[in-house]
Amino acid sequence: MHCSNISIVFNTCLKIDRSLRQKLSSIWYKGYIFGNRPRFFHSAPTVCQTQKDDVEVLLTPQEVTVILRKNEFNKDFSHGSVKSYDSNQLQSNDPIEDTRCEAQCKMTPGLLMGVFDGHGGPACAQVVSKRLLKYIAAALLPHNLLQNYIKQEPRELIIDTFNDRAEIVQDLKLVYDKSFNEYLNKLSESVKDDTNIELCLEKGIMHLDEDISREVIEPFKDNGTINHKTLSVALSGAVACISYIDGPHMHVANVGDCNAVVGTMTEDNEWIAKKITKEHNTENYDELKRIWNEHPEEERKTVIRRDRLLGELAPLRSLGDCRYKWSAEILAEVAVPLIGQKAIPANYYTPPYLTAKPDIYYHRLTPKDKFLIIASDGLWDMMTPLQAVKLVGEHMKGKVFFNPLKLPKKNIQLGDINELLMHRKESLKSKPKDRNAATHLIRHAIGGTEYGVDHSRLAHLLSLSSDVSRMFRDDMTVTIVYFDSEFLRQCPA
């Protein structure tokens, strides 16, 4: 279940130069990105093991549980193919570079769920999580609804977000609102196929990525000014995995190395894992061929080095990361003054080297499909898709015992009640420790062994400072979406 080679995990986690990440993070967190409201994206101090008479004292089970449950969230739905979802995240970096976002489309049907894994600092992932679902929801609007929406004054919210506690400060909000309004106008002027969900997902992702770049370049070309706030977003990066679920229809857009996996129950009551996505990294040979074909033959040895793009970046597609998209001339004028010559990667001859273009996958949900797991690679580094599916399946089975006992009929005999209680007592042995399945997965990812969760292992790994923790694990973000089997059973084939 766990990766025994520490260097492999470390190399996966360290997706971009450490000093660059720290520099961009310090710019982003100088107090002018988020307002005074409580931040969902936080930079919490690492909990350390205590010392008593020179003897190391591990965190107690209660302290471990408090840490693991800190960022839990769950929501139930009263109708549709999605019954509920659980989500959670656990930081390794300080500040955490993962983010997540979930929302209901308000003017069209469907739920959007996204997990975003940042690198080079938290800025890009945080901004993408705040903006991307709006861009996608706008692209999904039929042309007549889009025209009406543009004319609205004041304009209603296009999505209803859940667990969204972050607030962009006013000056950046003005920049982002201007970009979104221009995007709406471009959508209204384009030829629109309202039925092509794949195209809508791609359009929303690609246009936001273009805006992240344009918000830096246009002011610089117009008047020579460089906005360090928008620049820090453009120079950091984020991979993304977004699902759009409308009834039995599920589309997943993937950029980078997050993954989506469906947990399916067979006729024999066995769990199987359907991996929906493919990572954009050097383990994906089709990705390697794509990149090699986009650059001259003489760059074949330099465009991918040490299993990284230009020897630096582990994911081979991402949003932001304009250090691999802008020309060398623009980088010299815009980025070098902020972060030095390292802004221009070695062997940088024929940019762009990077794209945010997503791969889009379609899966028609059936009653056998019980849940979807979307998670950053921090989870998948520690367990396989099948291990994750089996853990969530076991959690589903044991979760019923969190609920109060309900008697099956009014006139039940005392002997039957006693038998029911005895059965429940026996079954409680399999009751999971966490009600939230995302927490259950994270607990097993960090502390799991073939014999169950090892508290000492879990407590030790949760006590490490961020610079040491990164050698063992990455940030983890997990969202688990539960499907309504009865709803899906009634959907026409």
XYZ file of C-alpha atoms in Angstrom:
493
model
C 0.000 0.000 0.000
C 2.857 2.338 0.700
C 5.804 3.442 -1.379
C 8.910 2.073 0.308
C 11.351 4.053 -1.803
C 11.458 7.448 -0.094
C 13.348 9.057 -2.950
C 10.574 8.186 -5.407
C 7.954 9.887 -3.235
C 10.285 12.831 -2.669
C 10.885 13.266 -6.391
C 7.175 13.105 -7.076
C 6.419 15.689 -4.425
C 9.184 18.103 -5.378
C 7.582 19.138 -8.647
C 9.425 22.410 -9.047
C 12.472 24.155 -7.665
C 12.182 24.609 -3.877
C 13.598 28.154 -3.762
C 11.271 29.272 -6.543
C 8.289 27.798 -4.713
C 9.243 29.573 -1.488
C 9.732 32.885 -3.279
C 6.375 32.730 -5.040
C 4.643 31.611 -1.830
C 6.061 34.571 0.068
C 4.753 36.951 -2.598
C 1.339 35.295 -2.547
C 1.024 35.404 1.234
C 2.028 39.003 1.911
C -1.506 39.573 3.072
C -3.002 40.956 -0.102
C -4.459 37.968 -1.886
C -7.232 36.895 0.470
C -9.400 39.160 2.559
C -10.054 39.050 6.292
C -12.640 36.271 6.156
C -11.529 32.882 7.507
C -9.474 31.195 4.804
C -10.285 27.710 3.581
C -6.739 27.642 2.252
C -4.643 27.946 5.348
C -1.052 27.797 6.469
C -1.320 25.971 9.772
C 1.714 25.276 11.937
C 2.813 21.653 11.965
C 1.931 19.766 15.102
C 5.137 18.452 16.676
C 5.734 15.551 18.964
C 6.150 16.591 22.570
C 9.222 15.947 24.663
C 8.931 14.826 28.266
C 12.058 14.088 30.299
C 13.943 13.708 26.988
C 11.524 10.966 25.937
C 9.601 11.435 22.717
C 5.832 11.319 23.312
C 3.678 10.463 20.332
C 0.466 12.268 19.506
C -2.506 10.587 21.171
C -5.203 8.911 19.044
C -7.481 11.841 19.859
C -4.868 14.379 18.697
C -4.310 12.401 15.492
C -8.029 12.371 14.795
C -8.325 16.141 15.340
C -5.579 16.720 12.750
C -7.094 14.316 10.234
C -10.608 15.753 10.542
C -9.634 19.416 10.439
C -10.675 19.994 6.805
C -13.567 17.542 6.528
C -16.682 18.466 4.595
C -19.727 16.522 3.471
C -23.000 17.371 1.773
C -26.220 15.461 1.037
C -28.495 15.953 -1.967
C -32.226 15.277 -2.048
C -32.574 14.345 -5.719
C -30.571 13.330 -8.769
C -27.903 10.721 -9.378
C -25.616 12.049 -6.619
C -26.725 11.208 -3.078
C -23.878 12.920 -1.235
C -20.176 13.562 -1.170
C -17.388 13.504 1.410
C -14.190 15.506 1.037
C -11.077 16.229 3.050
C -7.492 17.314 2.636
C -4.318 16.982 4.667
C -1.346 19.218 4.183
C 2.288 18.246 3.918
C 3.515 21.545 2.470
C 3.274 24.730 4.482
C 1.232 26.383 3.064
C -0.755 23.567 1.512
C -0.641 23.607 -2.292
C -3.732 21.429 -2.927
C -7.227 22.904 -3.232
C -10.717 21.615 -4.006
C -14.043 23.049 -5.073
C -17.563 21.696 -5.558
C -20.589 23.467 -6.998
C -24.108 23.065 -8.347
C -24.793 24.712 -11.706
C -27.700 27.108 -11.122
C -28.904 27.806 -14.664
C -28.353 24.310 -16.028
C -28.494 20.884 -14.356
C -25.388 19.151 -13.105
C -22.763 19.068 -10.372
C -19.120 20.110 -10.777
C -16.414 18.640 -8.524
C -12.760 19.614 -8.772
C -9.440 18.703 -7.160
C -6.429 20.910 -7.865
C -2.814 20.092 -7.029
C -0.551 23.129 -7.021
C 3.205 23.383 -7.411
C 5.640 26.266 -7.291
C 3.549 27.662 -4.442
C -0.194 27.683 -3.693
C -1.195 30.690 -5.805
C -2.287 29.101 -9.087
C -4.216 26.225 -7.502
C -6.078 28.600 -5.203
C -7.054 30.982 -7.992
C -8.031 28.163 -10.353
C -10.289 26.627 -7.697
C -12.002 30.003 -7.246
C -12.514 30.675 -10.964
C -12.602 27.516 -13.066
C -16.040 26.118 -12.210
C -17.597 29.471 -13.190
C -15.838 29.339 -16.555
C -17.097 25.812 -17.175
C -20.645 26.606 -16.038
C -20.751 29.578 -18.444
C -19.562 27.404 -21.332
C -22.356 24.914 -20.525
C -25.091 27.569 -20.904
C -27.287 27.238 -24.008
C -26.911 30.274 -26.284
C -30.239 31.876 -25.312
C -29.540 31.524 -21.582
C -26.035 32.908 -22.106
C -27.408 35.989 -23.867
C -29.918 36.572 -21.056
C -27.226 36.074 -18.425
C -24.938 38.668 -20.045
C -27.775 41.227 -20.025
C -28.621 40.705 -16.333
C -27.989 43.632 -14.000
C -27.128 42.803 -11.301
C -26.021 39.375 -12.466
C -27.047 36.334 -10.405
C -24.517 33.707 -9.379
C -23.941 31.128 -12.106
C -22.951 28.390 -9.623
C -23.783 27.597 -6.029
C -20.495 26.639 -4.376
C -20.145 24.487 -1.262
C -17.528 24.835 1.480
C -16.111 27.970 -0.182
C -14.595 30.042 2.616
C -11.924 31.927 0.668
C -12.317 35.477 -0.562
C -10.168 37.158 -3.202
C -9.207 40.735 -2.282
C -10.879 43.566 -4.130
C -8.177 44.605 -6.605
C -7.715 41.056 -7.903
C -11.478 40.541 -7.919
C -11.802 43.506 -10.283
C -9.204 41.959 -12.615
C -10.920 38.578 -12.544
C -14.427 40.014 -13.036
C -13.221 41.960 -16.081
C -11.695 38.819 -17.571
C -14.858 36.803 -16.919
C -17.057 39.427 -18.592
C -14.806 39.419 -21.665
C -14.954 35.615 -21.677
C -18.768 35.709 -21.616
C -18.807 38.044 -24.619
C -16.440 35.756 -26.544
C -18.674 32.787 -25.758
C -21.728 34.647 -27.054
C -19.952 35.567 -30.304
C -18.697 32.046 -31.016
C -20.577 29.284 -32.782
C -21.940 27.244 -29.899
C -22.850 23.558 -29.796
C -24.946 23.337 -26.629
C -24.829 19.527 -26.627
C -21.038 19.103 -26.743
C -20.107 18.769 -23.073
C -16.520 17.798 -23.912
C -16.005 21.017 -25.857
C -17.541 23.096 -23.038
C -15.184 21.585 -20.454
C -12.160 22.126 -22.682
C -13.200 25.685 -23.522
C -13.598 26.662 -19.863
C -10.209 25.220 -18.860
C -8.269 26.579 -21.821
C -9.762 30.054 -21.622
C -9.029 30.407 -17.907
C -5.434 29.377 -18.585
C -5.227 32.002 -21.325
C -6.639 34.630 -18.944
C -4.061 33.784 -16.260
C -1.362 34.562 -18.827
C -3.096 37.562 -20.398
C -3.681 39.252 -17.019
C 0.102 39.585 -16.715
C 1.113 40.260 -20.326
C -1.510 42.828 -21.398
C -0.782 45.433 -18.662
C 2.940 44.983 -19.289
C 2.547 45.587 -23.027
C 0.132 48.492 -22.501
C 2.051 50.520 -19.945
C 5.072 48.515 -18.795
C 3.592 47.627 -15.398
C 4.007 44.225 -13.762
C 1.377 43.107 -11.258
C 3.254 40.832 -8.858
C -0.002 39.290 -7.669
C -1.112 38.054 -11.090
C 2.505 37.198 -11.939
C 2.846 34.885 -8.943
C -0.281 33.047 -10.148
C 1.081 32.721 -13.686
C 4.518 31.491 -12.596
C 3.173 28.852 -10.195
C 1.027 26.060 -11.594
C -1.737 23.565 -10.912
C -2.954 20.258 -12.265
C -6.690 19.639 -12.183
C -9.279 16.877 -12.282
C -12.890 18.015 -12.690
C -16.017 15.893 -12.932
C -19.319 17.088 -14.369
C -22.243 14.836 -13.391
C -25.707 15.301 -14.888
C -28.033 12.387 -14.192
C -26.414 9.183 -15.508
C -23.901 11.157 -17.586
C -20.475 11.750 -16.093
C -17.670 13.619 -17.836
C -14.205 13.963 -16.312
C -11.657 16.538 -17.503
C -8.071 15.857 -16.501
C -4.980 18.060 -16.768
C -1.860 16.577 -15.164
C -1.515 13.788 -12.623
C -4.613 13.792 -10.422
C -6.920 10.803 -10.973
C -10.586 9.825 -10.938
C -11.666 6.257 -10.117
C -15.167 4.742 -10.058
C -15.969 2.076 -7.461
C -18.231 -0.569 -9.024
C -19.914 -3.549 -7.362
C -20.080 -6.728 -9.485
C -22.872 -9.305 -9.582
C -20.746 -11.395 -7.177
C -20.604 -8.506 -4.670
C -16.943 -7.818 -5.351
C -15.440 -4.381 -5.775
C -13.669 -3.366 -8.959
C -11.906 -0.075 -9.645
C -12.528 1.644 -12.970
C -9.723 4.153 -13.466
C -11.259 6.890 -15.607
C -8.215 9.107 -16.175
C -4.655 8.779 -17.423
C -1.862 10.832 -15.871
C 0.062 13.326 -17.976
C 3.548 12.347 -16.864
C 6.509 10.411 -18.211
C 4.865 7.073 -17.370
C 2.349 7.872 -20.122
C 4.193 7.024 -23.344
C 1.561 8.741 -25.520
C 2.328 11.970 -23.656
C 6.041 11.572 -24.255
C 5.448 11.021 -27.976
C 3.206 14.087 -28.135
C 5.865 16.318 -26.592
C 8.701 14.865 -28.685
C 6.650 15.419 -31.859
C 5.973 19.074 -30.973
C 9.686 19.972 -30.825
C 12.691 19.478 -33.120
C 14.508 16.160 -33.115
C 17.649 17.806 -31.700
C 15.693 18.642 -28.511
C 14.675 15.039 -27.860
C 17.294 14.610 -25.128
C 16.594 17.933 -23.413
C 12.817 18.393 -23.622
C 12.372 15.433 -21.230
C 15.208 14.924 -18.749
C 15.181 13.065 -15.428
C 11.523 12.150 -16.121
C 10.581 15.848 -16.125
C 9.688 18.515 -18.627
C 12.975 20.350 -19.339
C 14.363 18.506 -16.332
C 12.121 20.511 -13.954
C 8.373 19.863 -14.065
C 6.883 16.431 -13.257
C 3.354 16.873 -14.717
C 3.439 17.295 -18.497
C 0.240 19.389 -18.658
C -0.959 22.052 -16.233
C -2.655 25.404 -15.797
C -0.394 28.385 -15.145
C 3.308 27.498 -15.255
C 3.905 30.253 -17.790
C 7.663 29.725 -17.396
C 7.124 26.888 -19.890
C 4.643 28.741 -22.145
C 5.902 32.312 -22.682
C 8.698 33.220 -25.058
C 12.202 33.640 -23.631
C 11.969 37.371 -24.406
C 8.800 37.816 -22.336
C 10.254 35.767 -19.495
C 13.370 37.961 -19.509
C 11.282 41.124 -19.295
C 8.525 39.978 -16.927
C 9.751 37.093 -14.774
C 13.526 37.498 -14.462
C 13.250 40.804 -12.512
C 11.163 38.967 -9.888
C 12.817 35.564 -9.522
C 16.147 35.858 -11.348
C 17.633 33.996 -14.299
C 16.143 30.681 -13.155
C 12.870 32.023 -14.565
C 14.115 30.814 -17.964
C 14.588 27.029 -17.909
C 17.721 25.471 -19.398
C 17.489 24.413 -23.069
C 14.510 26.705 -23.635
C 14.508 26.927 -27.444
C 11.026 26.330 -28.899
C 8.273 27.325 -26.440
C 5.555 26.660 -25.595
C 6.527 23.361 -23.974
C 3.394 23.048 -21.866
C -0.360 23.045 -22.436
C -3.444 23.107 -20.199
C -5.512 21.176 -22.760
C -7.479 18.522 -20.849
C -8.226 14.959 -21.783
C -11.995 14.483 -21.498
C -13.510 11.135 -20.529
C -17.152 10.074 -20.621
C -18.657 7.375 -18.412
C -22.331 6.460 -18.326
C -23.253 5.622 -14.770
C -25.100 2.371 -14.026
C -26.679 1.083 -10.787
C -23.499 -0.944 -10.221
C -21.413 2.252 -10.002
C -21.519 3.187 -6.319
C -19.066 6.075 -5.974
C -16.385 8.208 -7.610
C -13.036 9.031 -5.981
C -11.225 12.151 -7.216
C -7.869 12.716 -5.546
C -4.523 14.417 -5.949
C -1.456 12.255 -6.478
C -0.634 12.531 -2.776
C -3.205 9.765 -2.255
C -2.343 7.696 -5.333
C 1.353 7.700 -4.371
C 0.333 5.753 -1.255
C -2.316 3.323 -2.508
C -3.658 1.763 -5.688
C -7.097 2.533 -7.143
C -8.356 -0.924 -6.110
C -7.113 -0.481 -2.540
C -8.888 2.880 -2.365
C -12.125 1.444 -3.780
C -12.106 -1.483 -1.341
C -11.520 0.871 1.601
C -14.436 3.100 0.580
C -16.586 0.003 -0.031
C -15.805 -1.309 3.456
C -16.519 2.161 4.835
C -19.949 2.176 3.140
C -20.764 -1.150 4.782
C -19.740 -0.019 8.254
C -21.065 3.530 7.960
C -24.681 2.513 8.607
C -23.807 1.953 12.239
C -23.218 5.666 12.776
C -26.991 6.077 12.514
C -29.464 5.469 15.384
C -31.096 2.041 15.550
C -34.457 1.920 13.732
C -36.877 -0.898 14.501
C -38.227 -2.580 11.335
C -41.886 -2.782 12.487
C -44.179 -1.530 15.232
C -45.177 -4.823 16.868
C -41.711 -6.353 17.129
C -41.163 -8.862 19.968
C -38.610 -8.314 22.748
C -36.696 -11.389 21.634
C -36.417 -9.996 18.114
C -35.187 -6.663 19.508
C -32.553 -8.477 21.567
C -31.413 -10.427 18.482
C -31.238 -7.178 16.490
C -29.152 -5.515 19.211
C -26.770 -8.465 19.423
C -26.295 -8.401 15.644
C -25.663 -4.664 15.775
C -23.143 -5.099 18.596
C -21.234 -7.670 16.558
C -21.390 -5.514 13.449
C -20.080 -2.463 15.316
C -16.677 -4.163 15.318
C -16.432 -3.217 11.634
C -17.632 0.347 12.218
C -15.063 2.743 10.709
C -13.380 5.254 12.974
C -14.316 8.153 10.697
C -17.772 9.016 9.412
C -16.176 10.888 6.479
C -14.865 8.414 3.864
C -12.226 10.859 2.599
C -10.760 10.960 6.117
C -10.953 7.158 6.210
C -8.849 6.979 3.028
C -6.293 9.519 4.256
C -5.959 7.715 7.601
C -5.202 4.421 5.825
C -2.944 6.055 3.229
C -0.642 7.407 5.953
C -0.959 4.838 8.726
C -2.221 1.744 6.991
C -0.455 -1.610 7.082
C -1.622 -5.041 5.950
C -2.829 -5.553 9.546
C -4.756 -2.276 9.799
C -3.856 1.265 10.814
C -0.672 1.564 12.868
C -1.148 4.420 15.335
C 2.551 4.981 15.984
C 3.254 5.267 12.255
C 0.330 7.616 11.791
C 1.264 9.780 14.782
C 4.905 9.987 13.740
C 4.188 10.994 10.136
C 1.650 13.606 11.231
C 4.205 15.117 13.615
C 6.888 15.868 11.034
C 7.653 19.446 10.081
C 6.742 20.366 6.506
C 10.313 20.295 5.159
C 10.747 16.712 6.439
C 7.172 15.606 5.753
C 7.621 16.266 2.035
C 10.225 13.497 1.933
C 7.546 10.960 2.881
C 4.274 12.232 1.422
C 2.645 15.003 -0.584
C -0.427 17.090 0.206
C -3.557 14.932 -0.062
C -6.956 16.046 -1.279
C -9.791 13.540 -1.653
C -13.410 13.911 -2.780
C -15.750 10.893 -2.794
C -19.064 11.227 -4.650
C -21.787 8.672 -3.809
C -24.309 7.700 -6.485
C -28.003 6.898 -6.029
C -28.377 3.367 -7.408
C -32.176 3.540 -7.454
C -32.150 6.782 -9.466
C -29.702 5.251 -11.958
C -31.802 2.070 -12.188
C -34.765 4.148 -13.351
C -32.798 6.049 -16.012
C -33.623 4.887 -19.571
C -30.868 2.907 -21.257
